[in-house]
């Protein structure tokens, strides 16, 4: 993973978080990052930020909650997609925390380790072996969120944020391990 990939994942992570009061201040820094990326890589980020500005913070928050909190198929909790309310969910979350520690990172207090924006931050900083382990465990769930988002909320600008994730991580539908990276993205 190169620096451009890492920066892109960090930007998408920041944009996928629930939009706090300083969202548009942060969005400006992501736009500055876009100036450093190729046009193809920057396009989805610019598209999302442009859409977010036109909606305003209140509508953007409503959309985020409606999609990621109220539609369980689009939840940003990767392990939940696999385990739901099953007791194995707790073991999976503990396993993710252990993976973070093994890779040299401390779990973030107040966030579940399977929360996709946090996972993207981990992907941006983690060693290759840790990314492979996490993708092997939850790559299929990430693709599932993307597919559900496209099918259930096709007009949402959040769809555009998933395209670069899938491309950078080399994910393809119905596969758990990363495929050959898409170099054109």
PDB file of N, CA, C and O in Angstrom, residues 7 13 21 45 54 56 73 77 80 89 95 107 131 136-138 146 155 158-159 176:
ATOM      1  N   UNK A   7      -3.537   7.812   2.362  1.00  0.00           N
ATOM      2  CA  UNK A   7      -4.217   9.107   2.495  1.00  0.00           C
ATOM      3  C   UNK A   7      -5.667   9.013   2.051  1.00  0.00           C
ATOM      4  O   UNK A   7      -6.562   9.595   2.679  1.00  0.00           O
ATOM      5  N   UNK A  13     -12.332   7.503   5.610  1.00  0.00           N
ATOM      6  CA  UNK A  13     -12.676   7.253   7.008  1.00  0.00           C
ATOM      7  C   UNK A  13     -13.267   8.497   7.652  1.00  0.00           C
ATOM      8  O   UNK A  13     -14.310   8.439   8.306  1.00  0.00           O
ATOM      9  N   UNK A  21     -20.030  18.784  14.341  1.00  0.00           N
ATOM     10  CA  UNK A  21     -20.161  20.215  14.064  1.00  0.00           C
ATOM     11  C   UNK A  21     -19.050  20.755  13.168  1.00  0.00           C
ATOM     12  O   UNK A  21     -19.266  21.681  12.392  1.00  0.00           O
ATOM     13  N   UNK A  45     -14.284  11.681  -3.692  1.00  0.00           N
ATOM     14  CA  UNK A  45     -14.224  12.526  -2.496  1.00  0.00           C
ATOM     15  C   UNK A  45     -14.833  13.893  -2.783  1.00  0.00           C
ATOM     16  O   UNK A  45     -15.635  14.406  -1.999  1.00  0.00           O
ATOM     17  N   UNK A  54     -24.163  20.892  -0.343  1.00  0.00           N
ATOM     18  CA  UNK A  54     -25.477  21.289  -0.863  1.00  0.00           C
ATOM     19  C   UNK A  54     -26.601  20.868   0.087  1.00  0.00           C
ATOM     20  O   UNK A  54     -27.623  21.539   0.158  1.00  0.00           O
ATOM     21  N   UNK A  56     -26.201  20.487   3.509  1.00  0.00           N
ATOM     22  CA  UNK A  56     -26.041  21.130   4.803  1.00  0.00           C
ATOM     23  C   UNK A  56     -25.878  20.079   5.892  1.00  0.00           C
ATOM     24  O   UNK A  56     -26.183  18.893   5.703  1.00  0.00           O
ATOM     25  N   UNK A  73     -28.745  -3.400   7.041  1.00  0.00           N
ATOM     26  CA  UNK A  73     -27.936  -3.943   5.942  1.00  0.00           C
ATOM     27  C   UNK A  73     -26.752  -3.038   5.600  1.00  0.00           C
ATOM     28  O   UNK A  73     -25.807  -3.471   4.970  1.00  0.00           O
ATOM     29  N   UNK A  77     -20.805  -1.477  11.169  1.00  0.00           N
ATOM     30  CA  UNK A  77     -20.199  -2.447  12.085  1.00  0.00           C
ATOM     31  C   UNK A  77     -19.986  -3.764  11.339  1.00  0.00           C
ATOM     32  O   UNK A  77     -20.923  -4.536  11.138  1.00  0.00           O
ATOM     33  N   UNK A  80     -21.000  -7.180  12.993  1.00  0.00           N
ATOM     34  CA  UNK A  80     -22.446  -7.361  13.140  1.00  0.00           C
ATOM     35  C   UNK A  80     -23.028  -8.019  11.899  1.00  0.00           C
ATOM     36  O   UNK A  80     -23.944  -8.843  11.996  1.00  0.00           O
ATOM     37  N   UNK A  89     -20.341 -12.607  18.483  1.00  0.00           N
ATOM     38  CA  UNK A  89     -19.995 -11.228  18.153  1.00  0.00           C
ATOM     39  C   UNK A  89     -18.967 -10.675  19.145  1.00  0.00           C
ATOM     40  O   UNK A  89     -17.989 -10.055  18.749  1.00  0.00           O
ATOM     41  N   UNK A  95     -11.316 -10.414  19.335  1.00  0.00           N
ATOM     42  CA  UNK A  95     -10.283 -10.826  18.392  1.00  0.00           C
ATOM     43  C   UNK A  95      -9.741  -9.656  17.579  1.00  0.00           C
ATOM     44  O   UNK A  95      -8.536  -9.573  17.320  1.00  0.00           O
ATOM     45  N   UNK A 107      -6.475  -0.280  20.855  1.00  0.00           N
ATOM     46  CA  UNK A 107      -7.860  -0.047  20.460  1.00  0.00           C
ATOM     47  C   UNK A 107      -8.323   1.341  20.920  1.00  0.00           C
ATOM     48  O   UNK A 107      -7.886   1.836  21.959  1.00  0.00           O
ATOM     49  N   UNK A 131      -3.447  -6.245   7.591  1.00  0.00           N
ATOM     50  CA  UNK A 131      -4.509  -5.918   6.627  1.00  0.00           C
ATOM     51  C   UNK A 131      -5.071  -7.191   6.011  1.00  0.00           C
ATOM     52  O   UNK A 131      -6.281  -7.340   5.855  1.00  0.00           O
ATOM     53  N   UNK A 136      -9.316 -10.927   5.306  1.00  0.00           N
ATOM     54  CA  UNK A 136      -9.726 -12.325   5.256  1.00  0.00           C
ATOM     55  C   UNK A 136     -10.943 -12.544   6.149  1.00  0.00           C
ATOM     56  O   UNK A 136     -11.853 -13.281   5.803  1.00  0.00           O
ATOM     57  N   UNK A 137     -10.945 -11.872   7.288  1.00  0.00           N
ATOM     58  CA  UNK A 137     -12.059 -12.023   8.213  1.00  0.00           C
ATOM     59  C   UNK A 137     -13.299 -11.241   7.826  1.00  0.00           C
ATOM     60  O   UNK A 137     -14.417 -11.714   8.015  1.00  0.00           O
ATOM     61  N   UNK A 138     -13.128 -10.036   7.271  1.00  0.00           N
ATOM     62  CA  UNK A 138     -14.297  -9.171   7.075  1.00  0.00           C
ATOM     63  C   UNK A 138     -14.386  -8.492   5.711  1.00  0.00           C
ATOM     64  O   UNK A 138     -15.204  -7.598   5.525  1.00  0.00           O
ATOM     65  N   UNK A 146     -21.290  -2.326   0.893  1.00  0.00           N
ATOM     66  CA  UNK A 146     -21.261  -1.563  -0.356  1.00  0.00           C
ATOM     67  C   UNK A 146     -22.413  -1.980  -1.270  1.00  0.00           C
ATOM     68  O   UNK A 146     -23.134  -1.131  -1.817  1.00  0.00           O
ATOM     69  N   UNK A 155     -29.109   6.673  -4.619  1.00  0.00           N
ATOM     70  CA  UNK A 155     -28.961   8.115  -4.837  1.00  0.00           C
ATOM     71  C   UNK A 155     -28.126   8.788  -3.758  1.00  0.00           C
ATOM     72  O   UNK A 155     -27.870   9.995  -3.830  1.00  0.00           O
ATOM     73  N   UNK A 158     -23.071   8.763  -0.282  1.00  0.00           N
ATOM     74  CA  UNK A 158     -22.192   7.845   0.453  1.00  0.00           C
ATOM     75  C   UNK A 158     -21.725   6.684  -0.423  1.00  0.00           C
ATOM     76  O   UNK A 158     -20.664   6.109  -0.182  1.00  0.00           O
ATOM     77  N   UNK A 159     -22.498   6.348  -1.449  1.00  0.00           N
ATOM     78  CA  UNK A 159     -22.100   5.277  -2.362  1.00  0.00           C
ATOM     79  C   UNK A 159     -20.737   5.604  -2.970  1.00  0.00           C
ATOM     80  O   UNK A 159     -19.875   4.730  -3.102  1.00  0.00           O
ATOM     81  N   UNK A 176     -13.182 -13.105  -0.233  1.00  0.00           N
ATOM     82  CA  UNK A 176     -12.766 -12.626   1.081  1.00  0.00           C
ATOM     83  C   UNK A 176     -11.373 -12.017   1.042  1.00  0.00           C
ATOM     84  O   UNK A 176     -11.083 -11.081   1.742  1.00  0.00           O
TER      85      UNK A 176
END
